[in-house]
């Protein structure tokens, strides 16, 4: 089956082979998509280039999403390389490390701005920059986390940012709907990526996740990739503005099962 044959997909947020963006890239490639990759900047180049080469991807462009100029430049380069683009994946989130520990109320003004700029506004900025070259029938996708809805210890300003990101998904879906372009998000369970490394309490959270989630299994970048194929393919032609949970069912649980009845 080639669900993405003939489609051009641009993926933002590849850092390394553990990135959710890489799981999505591999899944898109398997489904016949033509892939373009964008990464944050020079420091990641030596990791990202070989990954791109391994799937025969030649469009590999740096873009710090804090910069309107850099976003405009990738859009221009994408137009030169592909003409039009069918799919944009935004797999980017960032807050200063010191904001992801302790009390949420200690969030600084500058830290709040950074989290909102990089984790929220960048999705809207990318959507706007690519609007002229998006092909009808296309799809935009971003990645979110349940800390947007319920309190996750230490997730703090990122939870607030993800709530705003999810609201952005709905406003963008409304804006782009008349042009035949859909906008959705995947809400993934915790995954051991670079963005989870060294996060205080992540290990304990990761372990308890698999004990509480109905399917009792952790989530992989590859499984996010399969859901991304669905959402960005014509299989999901009447689905827009949605948050799709890829979390082994974790989000449906209210009161966790006592451990002894947990089999
Ligand atoms: P990751 O570290 O592999 O990816 C995050 C990416 O954001 C990196 O590639 C990084 O370079 C990029 N980035 C940060 N600042 C940037 C900037 N200024 N310009 C351009 N790119 C920038 O980690 P990941 O877990 O794959 O994260 C991808 C997305 O998935 C994020 O939105 C994250 O919030 C979300 N998510 C992660 C988990 C998890 O548990 N890992 C769960 C749910 C959602
Ligand atoms: O969205 C994320 C990652 C968010 C993130 C992580 C970092 C760590 C390194 C954003 N910015 C940074 N900045 C850094 O300097 N996740 C869903 C993974 C994650 O991060 C957490 C979590 C979970 C889950 C942070 C605290 C608590 C739980």
mmCIF file of N, CA and C in Angstrom, residues 99-211:
data_model
loop_
_atom_site.group_PDB
_atom_site.id
_atom_site.type_symbol
_atom_site.label_atom_id
_atom_site.label_comp_id
_atom_site.label_asym_id
_atom_site.label_seq_id
_atom_site.Cartn_x
_atom_site.Cartn_y
_atom_site.Cartn_z
ATOM 1 N N UNK A 99 12.856 26.027 33.319
ATOM 2 C CA UNK A 99 11.405 26.221 33.443
ATOM 3 C C UNK A 99 10.678 24.879 33.633
ATOM 4 N N UNK A 100 11.396 23.779 33.434
ATOM 5 C CA UNK A 100 10.758 22.467 33.464
ATOM 6 C C UNK A 100 11.018 21.731 34.766
ATOM 7 N N UNK A 101 11.124 22.494 35.812
ATOM 8 C CA UNK A 101 11.286 21.931 37.141
ATOM 9 C C UNK A 101 10.779 22.933 38.174
ATOM 10 N N UNK A 102 10.269 22.412 39.275
ATOM 11 C CA UNK A 102 9.765 23.298 40.328
ATOM 12 C C UNK A 102 8.358 23.800 40.044
ATOM 13 N N UNK A 103 8.006 24.910 40.704
ATOM 14 C CA UNK A 103 6.646 25.440 40.624
ATOM 15 C C UNK A 103 6.390 26.151 39.286
ATOM 16 N N UNK A 104 5.226 25.903 38.716
ATOM 17 C CA UNK A 104 4.856 26.612 37.474
ATOM 18 C C UNK A 104 4.857 28.121 37.677
ATOM 19 N N UNK A 105 4.429 28.568 38.876
ATOM 20 C CA UNK A 105 4.317 30.028 39.071
ATOM 21 C C UNK A 105 5.651 30.743 39.036
ATOM 22 N N UNK A 106 6.744 29.999 39.088
ATOM 23 C CA UNK A 106 8.065 30.619 38.975
ATOM 24 C C UNK A 106 8.512 30.841 37.529
ATOM 25 N N UNK A 107 7.680 30.475 36.577
ATOM 26 C CA UNK A 107 7.998 30.733 35.170
ATOM 27 C C UNK A 107 8.335 32.210 34.969
ATOM 28 N N UNK A 108 9.446 32.470 34.295
ATOM 29 C CA UNK A 108 9.831 33.859 34.034
ATOM 30 C C UNK A 108 9.116 34.369 32.782
ATOM 31 N N UNK A 109 9.036 35.673 32.658
ATOM 32 C CA UNK A 109 8.405 36.282 31.471
ATOM 33 C C UNK A 109 9.140 35.851 30.205
ATOM 34 N N UNK A 110 10.476 35.907 30.273
ATOM 35 C CA UNK A 110 11.276 35.543 29.095
ATOM 36 C C UNK A 110 11.104 34.053 28.772
ATOM 37 N N UNK A 111 11.043 33.217 29.838
ATOM 38 C CA UNK A 111 10.866 31.778 29.625
ATOM 39 C C UNK A 111 9.508 31.450 29.027
ATOM 40 N N UNK A 112 8.515 32.185 29.457
ATOM 41 C CA UNK A 112 7.159 32.020 28.897
ATOM 42 C C UNK A 112 7.163 32.371 27.409
ATOM 43 N N UNK A 113 7.787 33.495 27.084
ATOM 44 C CA UNK A 113 7.860 33.933 25.689
ATOM 45 C C UNK A 113 8.562 32.910 24.809
ATOM 46 N N UNK A 114 9.697 32.406 25.304
ATOM 47 C CA UNK A 114 10.467 31.430 24.511
ATOM 48 C C UNK A 114 9.632 30.191 24.227
ATOM 49 N N UNK A 115 9.004 29.643 25.280
ATOM 50 C CA UNK A 115 8.204 28.421 25.102
ATOM 51 C C UNK A 115 7.077 28.657 24.099
ATOM 52 N N UNK A 116 6.420 29.809 24.210
ATOM 53 C CA UNK A 116 5.313 30.132 23.307
ATOM 54 C C UNK A 116 5.793 30.356 21.876
ATOM 55 N N UNK A 117 6.931 31.037 21.754
ATOM 56 C CA UNK A 117 7.457 31.355 20.419
ATOM 57 C C UNK A 117 7.852 30.082 19.677
ATOM 58 N N UNK A 118 8.683 29.270 20.318
ATOM 59 C CA UNK A 118 9.239 28.099 19.640
ATOM 60 C C UNK A 118 8.218 26.957 19.541
ATOM 61 N N UNK A 119 7.414 26.767 20.585
ATOM 62 C CA UNK A 119 6.543 25.588 20.638
ATOM 63 C C UNK A 119 5.154 25.843 20.061
ATOM 64 N N UNK A 120 4.744 27.099 19.984
ATOM 65 C CA UNK A 120 3.376 27.418 19.546
ATOM 66 C C UNK A 120 3.389 28.271 18.278
ATOM 67 N N UNK A 121 3.937 29.475 18.395
ATOM 68 C CA UNK A 121 3.846 30.399 17.258
ATOM 69 C C UNK A 121 4.488 29.825 15.999
ATOM 70 N N UNK A 122 5.566 29.077 16.168
ATOM 71 C CA UNK A 122 6.278 28.552 14.982
ATOM 72 C C UNK A 122 5.371 27.719 14.077
ATOM 73 N N UNK A 123 4.401 27.013 14.649
ATOM 74 C CA UNK A 123 3.491 26.206 13.807
ATOM 75 C C UNK A 123 2.641 27.124 12.927
ATOM 76 N N UNK A 124 2.144 28.201 13.518
ATOM 77 C CA UNK A 124 1.357 29.182 12.771
ATOM 78 C C UNK A 124 2.230 29.896 11.730
ATOM 79 N N UNK A 125 3.453 30.217 12.130
ATOM 80 C CA UNK A 125 4.373 30.918 11.224
ATOM 81 C C UNK A 125 4.703 30.055 10.003
ATOM 82 N N UNK A 126 4.910 28.757 10.242
ATOM 83 C CA UNK A 126 5.203 27.834 9.135
ATOM 84 C C UNK A 126 3.973 27.714 8.223
ATOM 85 N N UNK A 127 2.799 27.579 8.842
ATOM 86 C CA UNK A 127 1.555 27.470 8.064
ATOM 87 C C UNK A 127 1.399 28.684 7.148
ATOM 88 N N UNK A 128 1.654 29.849 7.704
ATOM 89 C CA UNK A 128 1.503 31.093 6.934
ATOM 90 C C UNK A 128 2.521 31.189 5.804
ATOM 91 N N UNK A 129 3.772 30.855 6.109
ATOM 92 C CA UNK A 129 4.831 30.978 5.105
ATOM 93 C C UNK A 129 4.608 30.022 3.936
ATOM 94 N N UNK A 130 4.032 28.851 4.206
ATOM 95 C CA UNK A 130 3.849 27.850 3.148
ATOM 96 C C UNK A 130 2.487 27.944 2.475
ATOM 97 N N UNK A 131 1.594 28.773 3.020
ATOM 98 C CA UNK A 131 0.229 28.859 2.482
ATOM 99 C C UNK A 131 0.180 29.014 0.956
ATOM 100 N N UNK A 132 1.016 29.870 0.375
ATOM 101 C CA UNK A 132 0.931 30.043 -1.087
ATOM 102 C C UNK A 132 1.303 28.791 -1.899
ATOM 103 N N UNK A 133 2.045 27.866 -1.299
ATOM 104 C CA UNK A 133 2.490 26.694 -2.076
ATOM 105 C C UNK A 133 1.890 25.387 -1.563
ATOM 106 N N UNK A 134 0.869 25.476 -0.697
ATOM 107 C CA UNK A 134 0.209 24.244 -0.226
ATOM 108 C C UNK A 134 -0.795 23.774 -1.280
ATOM 109 N N UNK A 135 -0.740 22.481 -1.582
ATOM 110 C CA UNK A 135 -1.657 21.922 -2.578
ATOM 111 C C UNK A 135 -2.969 21.509 -1.899
ATOM 112 N N UNK A 136 -4.113 21.854 -2.493
ATOM 113 C CA UNK A 136 -5.391 21.389 -1.942
ATOM 114 C C UNK A 136 -5.384 19.871 -1.776
ATOM 115 N N UNK A 137 -5.967 19.392 -0.698
ATOM 116 C CA UNK A 137 -5.883 17.966 -0.370
ATOM 117 C C UNK A 137 -4.748 17.691 0.594
ATOM 118 N N UNK A 138 -4.013 18.740 0.938
ATOM 119 C CA UNK A 138 -2.847 18.600 1.818
ATOM 120 C C UNK A 138 -3.208 18.576 3.290
ATOM 121 N N UNK A 139 -2.163 18.454 4.109
ATOM 122 C CA UNK A 139 -2.389 18.333 5.548
ATOM 123 C C UNK A 139 -1.227 18.905 6.344
ATOM 124 N N UNK A 140 -1.568 19.534 7.470
ATOM 125 C CA UNK A 140 -0.575 20.017 8.439
ATOM 126 C C UNK A 140 -0.729 19.182 9.708
ATOM 127 N N UNK A 141 0.414 18.896 10.337
ATOM 128 C CA UNK A 141 0.392 18.066 11.536
ATOM 129 C C UNK A 141 1.380 18.601 12.562
ATOM 130 N N UNK A 142 0.967 18.598 13.832
ATOM 131 C CA UNK A 142 1.905 18.946 14.903
ATOM 132 C C UNK A 142 1.837 17.888 16.002
ATOM 133 N N UNK A 143 2.765 17.971 16.948
ATOM 134 C CA UNK A 143 2.854 17.000 18.044
ATOM 135 C C UNK A 143 2.556 17.701 19.362
ATOM 136 N N UNK A 144 1.685 17.067 20.165
ATOM 137 C CA UNK A 144 1.367 17.641 21.456
ATOM 138 C C UNK A 144 1.445 16.582 22.540
ATOM 139 N N UNK A 145 1.143 16.995 23.770
ATOM 140 C CA UNK A 145 1.244 16.106 24.928
ATOM 141 C C UNK A 145 0.107 16.425 25.898
ATOM 142 N N UNK A 146 -0.345 15.392 26.594
ATOM 143 C CA UNK A 146 -1.473 15.438 27.524
ATOM 144 C C UNK A 146 -1.317 16.473 28.646
ATOM 145 N N UNK A 147 -0.083 16.893 28.916
ATOM 146 C CA UNK A 147 0.163 17.962 29.885
ATOM 147 C C UNK A 147 -0.524 19.273 29.524
ATOM 148 N N UNK A 148 -1.099 19.352 28.328
ATOM 149 C CA UNK A 148 -1.910 20.508 27.912
ATOM 150 C C UNK A 148 -3.261 20.521 28.604
ATOM 151 N N UNK A 149 -3.763 19.335 28.955
ATOM 152 C CA UNK A 149 -5.125 19.197 29.497
ATOM 153 C C UNK A 149 -5.124 19.002 30.998
ATOM 154 N N UNK A 150 -4.176 18.202 31.463
ATOM 155 C CA UNK A 150 -4.069 17.872 32.887
ATOM 156 C C UNK A 150 -2.653 18.180 33.332
ATOM 157 N N UNK A 151 -2.506 18.417 34.612
ATOM 158 C CA UNK A 151 -1.196 18.797 35.143
ATOM 159 C C UNK A 151 -0.242 17.599 35.145
ATOM 160 N N UNK A 152 0.887 17.759 34.508
ATOM 161 C CA UNK A 152 1.975 16.777 34.565
ATOM 162 C C UNK A 152 3.114 17.436 35.332
ATOM 163 N N UNK A 153 3.550 16.857 36.463
ATOM 164 C CA UNK A 153 4.577 17.518 37.269
ATOM 165 C C UNK A 153 5.797 17.917 36.443
ATOM 166 N N UNK A 154 6.242 19.131 36.616
ATOM 167 C CA UNK A 154 7.429 19.707 35.958
ATOM 168 C C UNK A 154 7.236 20.100 34.488
ATOM 169 N N UNK A 155 6.145 19.676 33.870
ATOM 170 C CA UNK A 155 5.945 20.035 32.455
ATOM 171 C C UNK A 155 5.663 21.538 32.333
ATOM 172 N N UNK A 156 5.001 22.081 33.355
ATOM 173 C CA UNK A 156 4.923 23.536 33.576
ATOM 174 C C UNK A 156 4.556 24.358 32.336
ATOM 175 N N UNK A 157 5.427 25.272 31.954
ATOM 176 C CA UNK A 157 5.088 26.198 30.860
ATOM 177 C C UNK A 157 4.866 25.457 29.539
ATOM 178 N N UNK A 158 5.454 24.273 29.410
ATOM 179 C CA UNK A 158 5.206 23.496 28.183
ATOM 180 C C UNK A 158 3.747 23.040 28.118
ATOM 181 N N UNK A 159 3.149 22.763 29.279
ATOM 182 C CA UNK A 159 1.731 22.384 29.301
ATOM 183 C C UNK A 159 0.849 23.520 28.818
ATOM 184 N N UNK A 160 1.195 24.722 29.269
ATOM 185 C CA UNK A 160 0.461 25.915 28.845
ATOM 186 C C UNK A 160 0.674 26.149 27.345
ATOM 187 N N UNK A 161 1.903 25.935 26.900
ATOM 188 C CA UNK A 161 2.209 26.095 25.472
ATOM 189 C C UNK A 161 1.456 25.063 24.630
ATOM 190 N N UNK A 162 1.397 23.830 25.101
ATOM 191 C CA UNK A 162 0.698 22.784 24.325
ATOM 192 C C UNK A 162 -0.802 23.065 24.259
ATOM 193 N N UNK A 163 -1.370 23.651 25.326
ATOM 194 C CA UNK A 163 -2.788 24.034 25.278
ATOM 195 C C UNK A 163 -3.002 25.064 24.170
ATOM 196 N N UNK A 164 -2.090 26.013 24.078
ATOM 197 C CA UNK A 164 -2.186 27.043 23.027
ATOM 198 C C UNK A 164 -1.938 26.440 21.645
ATOM 199 N N UNK A 165 -1.039 25.475 21.590
ATOM 200 C CA UNK A 165 -0.774 24.804 20.305
ATOM 201 C C UNK A 165 -2.030 24.071 19.821
ATOM 202 N N UNK A 166 -2.703 23.395 20.738
ATOM 203 C CA UNK A 166 -3.916 22.654 20.375
ATOM 204 C C UNK A 166 -5.032 23.606 19.940
ATOM 205 N N UNK A 167 -5.115 24.749 20.585
ATOM 206 C CA UNK A 167 -6.088 25.762 20.139
ATOM 207 C C UNK A 167 -5.703 26.276 18.748
ATOM 208 N N UNK A 168 -4.400 26.424 18.506
ATOM 209 C CA UNK A 168 -3.930 26.854 17.176
ATOM 210 C C UNK A 168 -4.351 25.867 16.099
ATOM 211 N N UNK A 169 -4.319 24.581 16.442
ATOM 212 C CA UNK A 169 -4.724 23.544 15.483
ATOM 213 C C UNK A 169 -6.167 23.801 15.024
ATOM 214 N N UNK A 170 -7.029 24.153 15.981
ATOM 215 C CA UNK A 170 -8.439 24.403 15.626
ATOM 216 C C UNK A 170 -8.600 25.669 14.797
ATOM 217 N N UNK A 171 -7.915 26.744 15.165
ATOM 218 C CA UNK A 171 -8.035 27.988 14.384
ATOM 219 C C UNK A 171 -7.451 27.811 12.983
ATOM 220 N N UNK A 172 -6.326 27.113 12.887
ATOM 221 C CA UNK A 172 -5.721 26.887 11.570
ATOM 222 C C UNK A 172 -6.615 25.976 10.726
ATOM 223 N N UNK A 173 -7.230 24.984 11.363
ATOM 224 C CA UNK A 173 -8.130 24.079 10.628
ATOM 225 C C UNK A 173 -9.294 24.863 10.036
ATOM 226 N N UNK A 174 -9.788 25.824 10.804
ATOM 227 C CA UNK A 174 -10.876 26.672 10.314
ATOM 228 C C UNK A 174 -10.406 27.553 9.154
ATOM 229 N N UNK A 175 -9.215 28.136 9.287
ATOM 230 C CA UNK A 175 -8.665 29.008 8.242
ATOM 231 C C UNK A 175 -8.411 28.257 6.935
ATOM 232 N N UNK A 176 -7.807 27.075 7.056
ATOM 233 C CA UNK A 176 -7.327 26.354 5.876
ATOM 234 C C UNK A 176 -8.375 25.415 5.281
ATOM 235 N N UNK A 177 -9.420 25.117 6.055
ATOM 236 C CA UNK A 177 -10.442 24.179 5.588
ATOM 237 C C UNK A 177 -11.010 24.505 4.217
ATOM 238 N N UNK A 178 -11.395 25.765 3.985
ATOM 239 C CA UNK A 178 -11.963 26.117 2.677
ATOM 240 C C UNK A 178 -11.010 25.869 1.504
ATOM 241 N N UNK A 179 -9.706 25.825 1.771
ATOM 242 C CA UNK A 179 -8.718 25.530 0.718
ATOM 243 C C UNK A 179 -8.456 24.026 0.591
ATOM 244 N N UNK A 180 -9.202 23.225 1.342
ATOM 245 C CA UNK A 180 -9.042 21.770 1.246
ATOM 246 C C UNK A 180 -7.813 21.251 1.975
ATOM 247 N N UNK A 181 -7.345 22.042 2.936
ATOM 248 C CA UNK A 181 -6.157 21.620 3.705
ATOM 249 C C UNK A 181 -6.564 21.353 5.147
ATOM 250 N N UNK A 182 -6.170 20.201 5.645
ATOM 251 C CA UNK A 182 -6.554 19.767 6.994
ATOM 252 C C UNK A 182 -5.410 20.027 7.979
ATOM 253 N N UNK A 183 -5.773 20.252 9.247
ATOM 254 C CA UNK A 183 -4.779 20.550 10.286
ATOM 255 C C UNK A 183 -5.121 19.730 11.524
ATOM 256 N N UNK A 184 -4.193 18.886 11.946
ATOM 257 C CA UNK A 184 -4.433 18.017 13.100
ATOM 258 C C UNK A 184 -3.182 17.910 13.972
ATOM 259 N N UNK A 185 -3.359 17.282 15.132
ATOM 260 C CA UNK A 185 -2.228 17.029 16.033
ATOM 261 C C UNK A 185 -2.279 15.582 16.518
ATOM 262 N N UNK A 186 -1.112 15.050 16.804
ATOM 263 C CA UNK A 186 -0.990 13.773 17.518
ATOM 264 C C UNK A 186 -0.571 14.094 18.942
ATOM 265 N N UNK A 187 -1.309 13.563 19.912
ATOM 266 C CA UNK A 187 -0.906 13.681 21.314
ATOM 267 C C UNK A 187 -0.253 12.359 21.705
ATOM 268 N N UNK A 188 1.071 12.385 21.797
ATOM 269 C CA UNK A 188 1.842 11.156 22.018
ATOM 270 C C UNK A 188 2.076 10.923 23.501
ATOM 271 N N UNK A 189 2.117 9.663 23.898
ATOM 272 C CA UNK A 189 2.568 9.296 25.240
ATOM 273 C C UNK A 189 4.048 9.599 25.376
ATOM 274 N N UNK A 190 4.591 9.510 26.607
ATOM 275 C CA UNK A 190 6.013 9.838 26.797
ATOM 276 C C UNK A 190 6.946 8.904 26.028
ATOM 277 N N UNK A 191 7.914 9.497 25.350
ATOM 278 C CA UNK A 191 8.885 8.753 24.536
ATOM 279 C C UNK A 191 10.281 9.240 24.905
ATOM 280 N N UNK A 192 11.226 8.318 25.031
ATOM 281 C CA UNK A 192 12.607 8.681 25.382
ATOM 282 C C UNK A 192 13.334 9.288 24.186
ATOM 283 N N UNK A 193 13.151 10.576 23.995
ATOM 284 C CA UNK A 193 13.852 11.297 22.932
ATOM 285 C C UNK A 193 14.805 12.295 23.568
ATOM 286 N N UNK A 194 15.516 13.036 22.714
ATOM 287 C CA UNK A 194 16.419 14.087 23.193
ATOM 288 C C UNK A 194 15.650 15.083 24.073
ATOM 289 N N UNK A 195 14.424 15.420 23.674
ATOM 290 C CA UNK A 195 13.612 16.396 24.408
ATOM 291 C C UNK A 195 13.120 15.857 25.752
ATOM 292 N N UNK A 196 13.304 14.561 25.988
ATOM 293 C CA UNK A 196 12.907 13.987 27.277
ATOM 294 C C UNK A 196 14.121 13.679 28.134
ATOM 295 N N UNK A 197 15.310 13.776 27.542
ATOM 296 C CA UNK A 197 16.542 13.411 28.240
ATOM 297 C C UNK A 197 16.828 14.409 29.362
ATOM 298 N N UNK A 198 17.110 13.872 30.531
ATOM 299 C CA UNK A 198 17.498 14.721 31.652
ATOM 300 C C UNK A 198 16.357 15.498 32.272
ATOM 301 N N UNK A 199 15.120 15.227 31.811
ATOM 302 C CA UNK A 199 13.956 15.893 32.395
ATOM 303 C C UNK A 199 13.691 15.281 33.772
ATOM 304 N N UNK A 200 13.540 16.137 34.807
ATOM 305 C CA UNK A 200 13.404 15.597 36.161
ATOM 306 C C UNK A 200 12.105 14.803 36.291
ATOM 307 N N UNK A 201 12.245 13.576 36.784
ATOM 308 C CA UNK A 201 11.091 12.715 37.009
ATOM 309 C C UNK A 201 10.607 11.968 35.777
ATOM 310 N N UNK A 202 11.279 12.136 34.623
ATOM 311 C CA UNK A 202 10.792 11.490 33.399
ATOM 312 C C UNK A 202 10.802 9.969 33.526
ATOM 313 N N UNK A 203 11.883 9.445 34.126
ATOM 314 C CA UNK A 203 12.039 7.990 34.247
ATOM 315 C C UNK A 203 10.863 7.360 34.998
ATOM 316 N N UNK A 204 10.526 7.941 36.156
ATOM 317 C CA UNK A 204 9.409 7.425 36.962
ATOM 318 C C UNK A 204 8.094 7.557 36.207
ATOM 319 N N UNK A 205 7.944 8.693 35.534
ATOM 320 C CA UNK A 205 6.718 8.940 34.788
ATOM 321 C C UNK A 205 6.570 7.936 33.647
ATOM 322 N N UNK A 206 7.696 7.674 32.988
ATOM 323 C CA UNK A 206 7.728 6.745 31.862
ATOM 324 C C UNK A 206 7.308 5.347 32.325
ATOM 325 N N UNK A 207 7.809 4.940 33.494
ATOM 326 C CA UNK A 207 7.489 3.614 34.023
ATOM 327 C C UNK A 207 6.018 3.521 34.429
ATOM 328 N N UNK A 208 5.526 4.528 35.145
ATOM 329 C CA UNK A 208 4.134 4.454 35.607
ATOM 330 C C UNK A 208 3.156 4.566 34.439
ATOM 331 N N UNK A 209 3.573 5.239 33.377
ATOM 332 C CA UNK A 209 2.722 5.341 32.181
ATOM 333 C C UNK A 209 2.291 3.964 31.703
ATOM 334 N N UNK A 210 3.265 3.057 31.567
ATOM 335 C CA UNK A 210 2.971 1.719 31.035
ATOM 336 C C UNK A 210 2.175 0.854 32.003
ATOM 337 N N UNK A 211 2.174 1.243 33.286
ATOM 338 C CA UNK A 211 1.370 0.508 34.266
ATOM 339 C C UNK A 211 -0.076 0.977 34.251
#
